[in-house]
Short mmCIF file of C-alpha atoms in Angstrom, two decimals:
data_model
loop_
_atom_site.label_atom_id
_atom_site.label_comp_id
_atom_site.label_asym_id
_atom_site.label_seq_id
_atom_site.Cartn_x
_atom_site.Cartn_y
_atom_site.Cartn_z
CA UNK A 854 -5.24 -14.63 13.33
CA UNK A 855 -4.59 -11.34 14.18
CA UNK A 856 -8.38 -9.83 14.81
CA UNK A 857 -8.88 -12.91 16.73
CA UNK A 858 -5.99 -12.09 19.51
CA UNK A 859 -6.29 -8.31 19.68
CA UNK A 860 -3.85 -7.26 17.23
CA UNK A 861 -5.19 -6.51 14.39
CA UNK A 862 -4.50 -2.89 15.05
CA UNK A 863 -0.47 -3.47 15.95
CA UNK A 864 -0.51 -4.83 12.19
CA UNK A 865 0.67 -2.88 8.71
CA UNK A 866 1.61 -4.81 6.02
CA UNK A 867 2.88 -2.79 2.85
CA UNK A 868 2.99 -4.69 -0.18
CA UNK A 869 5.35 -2.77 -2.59
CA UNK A 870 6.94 -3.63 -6.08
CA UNK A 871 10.68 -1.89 -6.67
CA UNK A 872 9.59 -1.49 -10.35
CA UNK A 873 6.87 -0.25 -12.62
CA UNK A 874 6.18 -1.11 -16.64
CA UNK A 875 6.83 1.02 -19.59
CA UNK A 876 3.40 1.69 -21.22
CA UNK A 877 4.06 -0.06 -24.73
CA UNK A 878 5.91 -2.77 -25.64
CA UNK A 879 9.29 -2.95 -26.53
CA UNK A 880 10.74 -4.16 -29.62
CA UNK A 881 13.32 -7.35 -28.46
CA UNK A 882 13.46 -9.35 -31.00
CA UNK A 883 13.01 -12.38 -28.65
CA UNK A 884 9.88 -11.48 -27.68
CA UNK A 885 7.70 -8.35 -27.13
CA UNK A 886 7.69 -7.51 -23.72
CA UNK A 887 7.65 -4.37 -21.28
CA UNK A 888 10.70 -2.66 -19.97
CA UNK A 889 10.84 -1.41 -16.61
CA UNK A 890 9.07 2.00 -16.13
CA UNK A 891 8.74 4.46 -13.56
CA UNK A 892 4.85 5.00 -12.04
CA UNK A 893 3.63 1.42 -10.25
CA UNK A 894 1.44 0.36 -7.39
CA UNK A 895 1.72 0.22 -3.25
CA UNK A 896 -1.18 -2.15 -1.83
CA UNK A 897 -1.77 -1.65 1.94
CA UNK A 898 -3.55 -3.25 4.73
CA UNK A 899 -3.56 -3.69 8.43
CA UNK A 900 -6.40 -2.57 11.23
CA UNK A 901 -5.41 1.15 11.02
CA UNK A 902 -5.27 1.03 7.09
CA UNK A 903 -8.30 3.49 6.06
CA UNK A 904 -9.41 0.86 3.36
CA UNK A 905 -10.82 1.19 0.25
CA UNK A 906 -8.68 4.41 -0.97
CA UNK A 907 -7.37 5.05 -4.19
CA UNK A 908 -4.63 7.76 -3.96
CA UNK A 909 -3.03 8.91 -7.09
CA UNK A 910 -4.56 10.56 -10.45
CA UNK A 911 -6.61 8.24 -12.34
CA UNK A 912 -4.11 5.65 -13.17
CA UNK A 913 -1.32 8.18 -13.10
CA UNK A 914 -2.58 9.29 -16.53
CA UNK A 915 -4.67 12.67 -16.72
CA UNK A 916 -4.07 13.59 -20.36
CA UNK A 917 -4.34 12.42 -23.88
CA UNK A 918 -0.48 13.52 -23.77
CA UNK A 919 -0.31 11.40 -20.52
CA UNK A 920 -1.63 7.81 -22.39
CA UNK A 921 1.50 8.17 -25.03
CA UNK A 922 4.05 8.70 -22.61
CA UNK A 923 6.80 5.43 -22.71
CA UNK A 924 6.83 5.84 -18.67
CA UNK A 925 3.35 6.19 -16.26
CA UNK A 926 3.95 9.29 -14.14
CA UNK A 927 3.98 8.14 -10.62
CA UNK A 928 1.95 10.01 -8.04
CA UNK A 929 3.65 9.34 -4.46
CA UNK A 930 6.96 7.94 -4.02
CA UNK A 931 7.55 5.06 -1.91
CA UNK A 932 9.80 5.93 0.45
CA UNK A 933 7.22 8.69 1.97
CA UNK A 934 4.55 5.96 2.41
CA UNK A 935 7.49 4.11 4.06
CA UNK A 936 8.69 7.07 6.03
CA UNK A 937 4.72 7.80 7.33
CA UNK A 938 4.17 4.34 8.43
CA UNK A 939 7.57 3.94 10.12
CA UNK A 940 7.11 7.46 11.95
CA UNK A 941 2.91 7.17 12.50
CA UNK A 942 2.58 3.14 13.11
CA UNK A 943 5.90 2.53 14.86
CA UNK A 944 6.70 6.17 16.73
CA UNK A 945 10.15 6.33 15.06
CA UNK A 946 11.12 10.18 15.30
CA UNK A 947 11.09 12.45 11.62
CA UNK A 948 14.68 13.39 12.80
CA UNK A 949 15.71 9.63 12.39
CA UNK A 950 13.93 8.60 9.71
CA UNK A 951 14.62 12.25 6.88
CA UNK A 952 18.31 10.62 6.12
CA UNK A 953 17.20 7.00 5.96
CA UNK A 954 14.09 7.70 3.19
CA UNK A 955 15.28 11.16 1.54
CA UNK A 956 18.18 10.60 -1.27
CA UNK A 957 19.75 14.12 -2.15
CA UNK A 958 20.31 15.08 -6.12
CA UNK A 959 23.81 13.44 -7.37
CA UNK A 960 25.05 13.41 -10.93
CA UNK A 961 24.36 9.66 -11.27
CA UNK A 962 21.19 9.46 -9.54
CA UNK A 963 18.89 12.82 -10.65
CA UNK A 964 15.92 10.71 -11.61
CA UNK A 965 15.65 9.02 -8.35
CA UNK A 966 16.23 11.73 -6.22
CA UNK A 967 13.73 12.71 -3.56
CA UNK A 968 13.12 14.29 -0.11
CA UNK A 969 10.61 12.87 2.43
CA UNK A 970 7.68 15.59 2.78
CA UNK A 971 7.07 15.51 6.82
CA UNK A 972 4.35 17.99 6.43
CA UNK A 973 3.04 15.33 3.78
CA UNK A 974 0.87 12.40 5.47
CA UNK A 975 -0.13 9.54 3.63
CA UNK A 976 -4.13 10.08 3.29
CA UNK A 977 -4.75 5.95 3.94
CA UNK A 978 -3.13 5.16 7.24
CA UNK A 979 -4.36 6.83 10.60
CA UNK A 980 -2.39 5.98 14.08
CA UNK A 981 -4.79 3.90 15.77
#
C-alpha cells in the first residue's frame, strides 16, 4: 500500500482507452453494435491527482447539433495529459518530450494530427 509506506505521492496511474464509440449504432447485419468513434474518457489517480474533476464540456456534447453527431467531439487529447504528467510528475524536459507526443499533419494521418500545447497544463494534476 502505497499511503501506508510514504509513496502515495511518487504514484500516477493514468487509465486510458485508445478508442472511443460512435454515438448510434451501426447497422451490421450480425448484430447492432457501435463502431469506433473519436471523443472517449482518461480516468486518473495518484496522491498529486486533484480528485474529483471533470474536465471537458458536458459529455463532449454542448449542442442539440452536438447529440446527432455519428462521432462525440473530444475535449483534450491524450497525448497532452501524457506529455503533462511525464514533464510535471517525472521532470522529463518539454524539449524531450514535443517530438515523442506531437504528430505533425501528413496526407494519411490529418485526423490524428496534433501538437503538444506546453503553455497548456492539465487542470487535474499538480507536482507535489
Amino acid at each position: 500500500d502505497m499511503m501506508n509506506q510514504g509513496r502515495w505521492q511518487d504514484v500516477v496511474v493514468i487509465i486510458f482507452t485508445e478508442f472511443g464509440r460512435r454515438n448510434f449504432a451501426n447497422a451490421n447485419p450480425a448484430g447492432p453494435g457501435t463502431d469506433h468513434g473519436h471523443g472517449n474518457v482518461v480516468f486518473m489517480f495518484g496522491g498529486c491527482v486533484n480528485g474529483g474533476q471533470h474536465y471537458a464540456s458536458p459529455l463532449g456534447l454542448t449542442t442539440d447539433a452536438d447529440f446527432l453527431l455519428d462521432w462525440m467531439p473530444g475535449d483534450l487529447d491524450f497525448r497532452q495529459i501524457f506529455n503533462d504528467v511525464c514533464k510535471l510528475h517525472l521532470g522529463i524536459p518539454q524539449a524531450t518530450l514535443t517530438p515523442v507526443f506531437s504528430e505533425p499533419t501528413t496526407p494519411t494521418n490529418a485526423s490524428y494530427a496534433f501538437t503538444v500545447d506546453p503553455n497548456l497544463p492539465i487542470p487535474f494534476y499538480t507536482p507535489c
